[in-house]
Coordinates of C-alpha atoms in Angstrom, one line a residue:
M1 CA 40.6 -27.0 -28.9
A2 CA 42.6 -24.6 -26.8
S3 CA 40.9 -21.5 -25.5
C4 CA 40.5 -18.7 -28.0
L5 CA 41.8 -16.4 -25.3
P6 CA 45.3 -17.6 -24.4
L7 CA 46.5 -16.7 -21.0
A8 CA 49.7 -15.4 -22.5
M9 CA 47.9 -12.7 -24.4
T10 CA 46.1 -9.9 -22.6
F11 CA 43.9 -7.3 -24.3
D12 CA 42.6 -4.2 -22.5
Y13 CA 38.8 -3.8 -22.8
G14 CA 38.4 -0.2 -21.7
L15 CA 37.4 -0.6 -18.0
F16 CA 37.9 -4.4 -18.2
R17 CA 41.0 -6.5 -18.5
L18 CA 40.4 -10.0 -19.7
R19 CA 43.0 -12.6 -19.1
G20 CA 41.2 -15.7 -20.3
A21 CA 37.7 -16.9 -19.8
D22 CA 37.0 -18.4 -16.4
N23 CA 34.9 -21.4 -17.4
S24 CA 34.2 -22.2 -13.8
R25 CA 32.4 -18.9 -13.2
K26 CA 29.0 -19.4 -11.6
H27 CA 26.2 -17.2 -12.9
T28 CA 23.2 -16.1 -10.9
S29 CA 19.8 -15.9 -12.5
A30 CA 19.0 -12.6 -14.3
N31 CA 17.2 -10.0 -12.3
K32 CA 15.3 -7.1 -13.9
G33 CA 17.0 -3.9 -12.9
D34 CA 20.1 -5.5 -11.3
L35 CA 22.8 -4.6 -13.7
T36 CA 25.3 -7.0 -12.2
T37 CA 23.2 -10.0 -13.1
V38 CA 21.6 -8.9 -16.3
K39 CA 21.2 -11.7 -18.9
Y40 CA 22.3 -10.6 -22.4
L41 CA 21.5 -12.0 -25.8
V42 CA 24.1 -11.1 -28.5
T43 CA 23.4 -11.6 -32.2
G44 CA 26.3 -11.6 -34.6
A45 CA 28.6 -13.0 -31.9
T46 CA 31.0 -14.6 -34.4
G47 CA 31.8 -11.2 -36.0
L48 CA 34.5 -8.8 -35.0
L49 CA 32.4 -6.5 -32.8
G50 CA 29.9 -9.2 -31.6
N51 CA 32.8 -11.4 -30.5
N52 CA 34.4 -8.6 -28.6
I53 CA 31.1 -7.6 -27.0
V54 CA 30.7 -11.2 -25.7
R55 CA 34.2 -11.1 -24.2
V56 CA 33.6 -7.7 -22.5
L57 CA 30.4 -9.1 -21.0
I58 CA 32.1 -12.2 -19.7
A59 CA 34.9 -10.2 -18.2
A60 CA 32.3 -8.1 -16.4
G61 CA 30.7 -11.3 -15.0
E62 CA 27.5 -11.1 -17.0
Q63 CA 25.4 -13.9 -18.2
V64 CA 25.5 -14.2 -22.0
R65 CA 23.4 -16.1 -24.6
V66 CA 24.3 -15.9 -28.2
L67 CA 22.3 -16.5 -31.3
A68 CA 24.5 -18.2 -33.9
R69 CA 24.1 -20.4 -36.9
A70 CA 25.1 -24.0 -36.6
S71 CA 27.5 -23.5 -39.6
S72 CA 29.4 -20.7 -38.0
D73 CA 33.2 -21.0 -37.3
P74 CA 33.5 -23.0 -34.1
R75 CA 36.7 -21.2 -33.1
T76 CA 35.0 -17.9 -32.5
L77 CA 33.1 -19.0 -29.4
A78 CA 35.2 -22.0 -28.3
D79 CA 35.5 -22.5 -24.5
L80 CA 33.6 -19.3 -23.7
P81 CA 31.1 -19.6 -20.7
I82 CA 28.0 -18.8 -22.8
E83 CA 24.6 -20.3 -23.5
R84 CA 24.2 -20.9 -27.3
A85 CA 21.0 -20.7 -29.2
E86 CA 21.2 -21.9 -32.8
G87 CA 19.4 -19.9 -35.4
D88 CA 19.5 -17.0 -37.8
V89 CA 18.0 -13.5 -37.4
R90 CA 15.8 -14.2 -40.5
D91 CA 14.1 -17.1 -38.5
K92 CA 11.3 -15.6 -36.5
V93 CA 10.8 -18.7 -34.3
A94 CA 14.6 -18.9 -33.5
V95 CA 14.7 -15.2 -32.6
E96 CA 11.6 -15.5 -30.4
N97 CA 13.0 -18.5 -28.6
A98 CA 16.4 -16.8 -28.1
C99 CA 14.8 -13.7 -26.6
R100 CA 13.0 -15.6 -23.8
G101 CA 14.2 -14.6 -20.4
I102 CA 16.5 -12.0 -21.7
D103 CA 16.8 -8.4 -20.3
I104 CA 19.1 -6.8 -22.9
V105 CA 19.6 -7.8 -26.6
I106 CA 22.6 -6.5 -28.4
H107 CA 21.9 -6.9 -32.1
A108 CA 25.3 -7.0 -33.8
A109 CA 24.3 -9.3 -36.6
G110 CA 24.5 -7.9 -40.1
Y111 CA 25.6 -8.5 -43.6
V112 CA 28.5 -6.4 -45.0
H113 CA 29.1 -5.9 -48.7
L114 CA 30.1 -2.5 -50.0
G115 CA 29.0 -2.6 -53.6
W116 CA 26.0 -2.4 -56.0
K117 CA 25.0 -6.0 -55.9
Q118 CA 23.7 -8.5 -53.3
L119 CA 20.9 -6.1 -52.4
E120 CA 18.5 -9.0 -51.8
Q121 CA 20.7 -10.6 -49.1
L122 CA 21.5 -7.2 -47.6
Q123 CA 17.8 -6.4 -47.4
A124 CA 16.9 -9.8 -45.9
I125 CA 19.6 -9.7 -43.1
N126 CA 20.1 -6.0 -42.4
V127 CA 16.5 -4.8 -42.7
E128 CA 14.1 -7.8 -42.4
G129 CA 16.3 -9.4 -39.8
T130 CA 16.4 -6.3 -37.7
K131 CA 12.6 -5.9 -37.9
T132 CA 12.3 -9.5 -36.7
V133 CA 14.7 -8.9 -33.8
A134 CA 13.2 -5.5 -32.8
A135 CA 9.7 -6.9 -32.7
A136 CA 10.7 -9.9 -30.7
V137 CA 12.6 -7.8 -28.2
N138 CA 9.6 -5.5 -27.8
R139 CA 7.3 -8.5 -27.2
A140 CA 9.8 -9.8 -24.6
G141 CA 9.8 -6.5 -22.8
A142 CA 13.6 -6.3 -23.1
R143 CA 16.0 -3.5 -24.1
L144 CA 17.6 -3.5 -27.6
I145 CA 21.0 -2.1 -28.5
H146 CA 21.1 -1.9 -32.2
I147 CA 24.5 -1.9 -33.9
S148 CA 24.4 0.3 -36.9
G149 CA 27.4 2.3 -38.4
V150 CA 28.4 5.8 -39.3
N151 CA 27.7 5.1 -42.9
A152 CA 24.0 5.1 -42.1
L153 CA 24.3 8.7 -41.0
G154 CA 26.1 10.2 -44.0
L155 CA 29.3 12.1 -44.3
G156 CA 31.5 14.2 -42.1
K157 CA 34.5 16.3 -43.0
L158 CA 38.0 15.7 -41.7
A159 CA 38.3 19.4 -40.8
N160 CA 34.7 19.4 -39.3
P161 CA 33.6 16.0 -38.1
A162 CA 29.8 15.4 -38.0
D163 CA 27.9 14.3 -34.9
E164 CA 24.6 12.3 -34.7
D165 CA 22.6 15.2 -35.9
S166 CA 24.8 17.0 -38.4
A167 CA 26.0 14.4 -41.0
L168 CA 26.2 15.7 -44.5
P169 CA 24.3 14.2 -47.5
G170 CA 26.0 12.8 -50.6
I171 CA 27.3 9.4 -49.4
V172 CA 27.5 6.8 -52.1
E173 CA 24.1 5.0 -52.0
C174 CA 25.3 1.4 -52.2
G175 CA 23.2 -1.4 -50.9
Y176 CA 25.0 -1.6 -47.5
V177 CA 24.4 2.1 -46.8
V178 CA 20.8 2.0 -47.9
T179 CA 20.0 -1.1 -45.8
K180 CA 21.8 0.0 -42.7
R181 CA 19.8 3.3 -42.8
A182 CA 16.6 1.3 -43.3
A183 CA 17.4 -0.9 -40.4
E184 CA 17.8 2.1 -38.1
A185 CA 14.4 3.4 -39.3
A186 CA 12.9 0.0 -38.5
V187 CA 14.2 0.2 -34.9
L188 CA 12.9 3.7 -34.5
E189 CA 9.5 2.6 -35.8
E190 CA 9.4 -0.1 -33.2
V191 CA 10.4 2.5 -30.6
S192 CA 7.3 4.4 -31.5
H193 CA 5.4 1.2 -30.5
G194 CA 7.0 1.0 -27.1
L195 CA 10.4 -0.6 -27.7
D196 CA 13.2 0.5 -25.4
A197 CA 16.1 0.8 -27.9
V198 CA 19.4 2.6 -28.3
I199 CA 21.4 2.8 -31.6
V200 CA 25.1 2.8 -31.7
N201 CA 27.1 3.9 -34.8
P202 CA 30.6 2.5 -34.8
G203 CA 33.3 3.8 -37.2
C204 CA 35.8 1.6 -39.1
M205 CA 37.0 -1.0 -36.5
F206 CA 40.2 -2.9 -36.1
G207 CA 41.1 -5.2 -33.3
P208 CA 41.6 -8.8 -32.2
W209 CA 39.1 -11.6 -32.7
D210 CA 38.6 -10.6 -36.3
W211 CA 38.1 -14.1 -37.5
K212 CA 36.6 -13.6 -41.0
P213 CA 38.5 -11.1 -41.2
S214 CA 36.4 -8.0 -41.8
S215 CA 38.0 -4.5 -41.6
G216 CA 41.3 -6.3 -40.9
K217 CA 41.4 -7.1 -44.6
M218 CA 42.6 -3.5 -45.1
L219 CA 45.6 -4.0 -42.8
L220 CA 46.5 -7.3 -44.4
A221 CA 46.3 -5.8 -47.9
V222 CA 48.5 -2.8 -47.0
A223 CA 50.9 -5.2 -45.3
K224 CA 51.4 -7.0 -48.7
F225 CA 51.9 -3.6 -50.5
A226 CA 49.2 -1.1 -51.5
P227 CA 50.9 1.6 -53.6
I228 CA 47.7 3.5 -54.6
Y229 CA 45.7 4.9 -51.8
P230 CA 42.1 6.3 -51.5
T231 CA 41.9 10.1 -51.2
G232 CA 39.2 10.2 -48.5
A233 CA 39.2 9.9 -44.7
V234 CA 37.5 7.7 -42.1
T235 CA 37.0 7.6 -38.3
F236 CA 39.1 4.6 -37.2
C237 CA 38.4 2.9 -33.8
D238 CA 39.2 -0.2 -31.8
A239 CA 36.5 -3.0 -31.6
R240 CA 37.3 -3.5 -27.9
D241 CA 36.6 0.1 -27.1
V242 CA 33.4 0.0 -29.3
A243 CA 32.4 -3.2 -27.4
A244 CA 32.9 -1.5 -24.0
G245 CA 30.9 1.5 -25.3
T246 CA 28.1 -0.7 -26.5
V247 CA 27.8 -2.3 -23.1
A248 CA 27.8 1.2 -21.5
A249 CA 25.0 2.2 -23.9
A250 CA 23.0 -0.9 -22.8
K251 CA 23.2 0.4 -19.2
Q252 CA 23.2 4.1 -19.6
G253 CA 22.1 5.0 -23.1
R254 CA 19.0 7.1 -23.6
R255 CA 16.0 5.5 -25.3
G256 CA 15.6 6.3 -28.9
L257 CA 19.0 8.1 -29.3
R258 CA 22.0 7.3 -31.4
Y259 CA 25.6 7.2 -30.1
I260 CA 28.6 7.5 -32.4
L261 CA 31.4 5.2 -31.3
G262 CA 34.2 6.5 -33.4
G263 CA 37.8 7.5 -32.6
H264 CA 40.6 8.8 -34.8
N265 CA 39.7 10.8 -37.9
L266 CA 42.5 10.1 -40.3
S267 CA 43.0 10.3 -44.0
Y268 CA 43.6 6.9 -45.7
L269 CA 47.1 8.1 -46.5
D270 CA 48.0 8.7 -42.9
A271 CA 46.3 5.4 -41.7
W272 CA 47.9 3.3 -44.5
R273 CA 51.4 4.8 -43.8
Q274 CA 51.0 3.6 -40.2
M275 CA 49.9 0.2 -41.3
A276 CA 52.8 -0.2 -43.7
Q277 CA 55.3 0.9 -41.1
L278 CA 53.9 -1.6 -38.7
A279 CA 54.3 -4.4 -41.3
G280 CA 57.8 -3.2 -42.3
R281 CA 56.6 -2.5 -45.9
R282 CA 56.8 0.5 -48.2
G283 CA 53.9 2.9 -47.7
P284 CA 51.5 4.1 -50.4
I285 CA 52.9 6.1 -53.2
S286 CA 50.1 7.6 -55.4
P287 CA 46.5 8.7 -54.8
M288 CA 43.5 7.3 -56.5
G289 CA 42.7 10.7 -58.2
P290 CA 40.0 11.6 -60.7
L291 CA 42.0 10.2 -63.7
F292 CA 42.5 6.9 -61.9
R293 CA 38.8 6.6 -61.0
A294 CA 37.7 7.6 -64.5
A295 CA 39.9 4.8 -66.0
V296 CA 39.2 2.1 -63.4
V297 CA 35.5 2.5 -62.6
P298 CA 34.3 1.3 -66.1
I299 CA 36.8 -1.6 -65.9
L300 CA 35.5 -2.7 -62.5
D301 CA 31.9 -2.5 -63.6
A302 CA 32.6 -4.5 -66.8
Y303 CA 34.5 -7.1 -64.7
T304 CA 31.5 -7.5 -62.4
W305 CA 29.2 -7.9 -65.4
L306 CA 31.4 -10.5 -67.0
R307 CA 31.8 -12.6 -63.8
G308 CA 28.2 -12.3 -62.9
R309 CA 29.1 -11.4 -59.3
E310 CA 30.7 -8.5 -57.5
G311 CA 33.9 -8.8 -55.5
D312 CA 35.4 -6.6 -52.8
A313 CA 37.1 -4.5 -55.4
N314 CA 34.3 -2.7 -57.2
S315 CA 33.3 0.8 -58.3
A316 CA 31.2 1.5 -55.2
V317 CA 34.1 0.9 -52.9
L318 CA 36.4 3.1 -55.2
L319 CA 33.9 6.0 -55.1
M320 CA 33.3 5.7 -51.3
G321 CA 37.1 5.8 -50.8
R322 CA 37.2 9.4 -52.1
Q323 CA 34.7 10.6 -49.5
Q324 CA 35.3 11.7 -46.0
H325 CA 33.5 9.7 -43.3
C326 CA 34.7 11.6 -40.2
F327 CA 32.7 11.8 -37.0
S328 CA 32.7 13.1 -33.4
S329 CA 32.0 10.7 -30.5
R330 CA 31.4 13.5 -28.0
R331 CA 27.9 12.4 -27.0
A332 CA 29.2 8.9 -26.2
E333 CA 32.2 10.3 -24.4
T334 CA 30.0 12.6 -22.3
E335 CA 27.1 10.3 -21.5
L336 CA 28.7 6.8 -21.7
G337 CA 32.3 7.4 -20.7
Y338 CA 33.4 6.2 -24.1
L339 CA 37.2 6.1 -24.6
C340 CA 39.3 5.3 -27.7
R341 CA 42.8 4.1 -27.3
P342 CA 45.7 5.2 -29.6
F343 CA 45.4 4.0 -33.1
A344 CA 49.0 2.7 -33.1
E345 CA 48.1 0.4 -30.2
T346 CA 45.0 -0.9 -32.0
L347 CA 47.0 -1.7 -35.1
A348 CA 49.8 -3.4 -33.1
D349 CA 47.3 -5.6 -31.2
T350 CA 45.4 -6.4 -34.4
W351 CA 48.7 -7.4 -36.2
A352 CA 49.8 -9.5 -33.2
W353 CA 46.4 -11.3 -33.2
F354 CA 46.6 -12.0 -37.0
R355 CA 50.1 -13.3 -36.6
Q356 CA 49.2 -15.6 -33.7
W357 CA 46.3 -17.1 -35.6
G358 CA 48.2 -17.6 -38.8
Y359 CA 46.7 -14.9 -41.0
I360 CA 50.1 -13.4 -41.8

């Protein structure tokens, strides 16, 4: 299979510019305290953010090991100069083995489902998996960078974005929100037992290497035509910038602190108009107002009950779409040098990547 990073396509990774993996790169052995030869373990390396983190580390000449399931999509890590450990974050033995000889663990693995169902799987991966990773990292004497999300913090207004300490209550308490919050608590509990850990809270990410896809589903849906838009707002950001910010947090972040890695606080209307324009489609027409929600929420809940399983379109997502999830990245900008590129550039590069890989 050809490299997942064609030489013809260049993506800017903040301070790094990656033009294809150099598979002939010779790595030196990891040295405690020597940040140019630190050996990293990345969980969740097949996901949007984890995959971008791996590529940022490779571009910087770092040694990288990933923990990935044998059943994961082989394209995501193809031809990358990495060491692969097979396993799952729920497997304590696999996690312990993967952490051996590692200096920094970036825990990007997680299960994403915005809804009322699948709580058991969300709990097993997001909470119990994080407990397993945090305990193993602590025993290994390594540093942990835990990838959380702004949803774990709460809400922030478009007119007055929240920071790490000022998020507002009232977020829809779906399983994903509850378990991501509990995962943060598990990390901080391990910090009280000596773990050197930093938490980063990304916003809603777009970008290349979105294999599943994840947040990119929004762009693909709007490109087909999404006439009715949510009335809320979100902090949108680029997975490449978040990846660079995460690596900066690994090197410069203060133990026990959170760092929001957000970007552009936009209403869904503004964001969806940009997406539609990029795709050459008609933009959204009508808001999902109170009457729409009153009519549709019972239908979605009934549909979930009849099917016996919950899809991506459900009442929790609808209710979250009316809320404002807007945040400031000032702490990360000041302490980590975090930067967020223009949203239009992020959308254009995401669209180009989807087109190249046949998603469009």
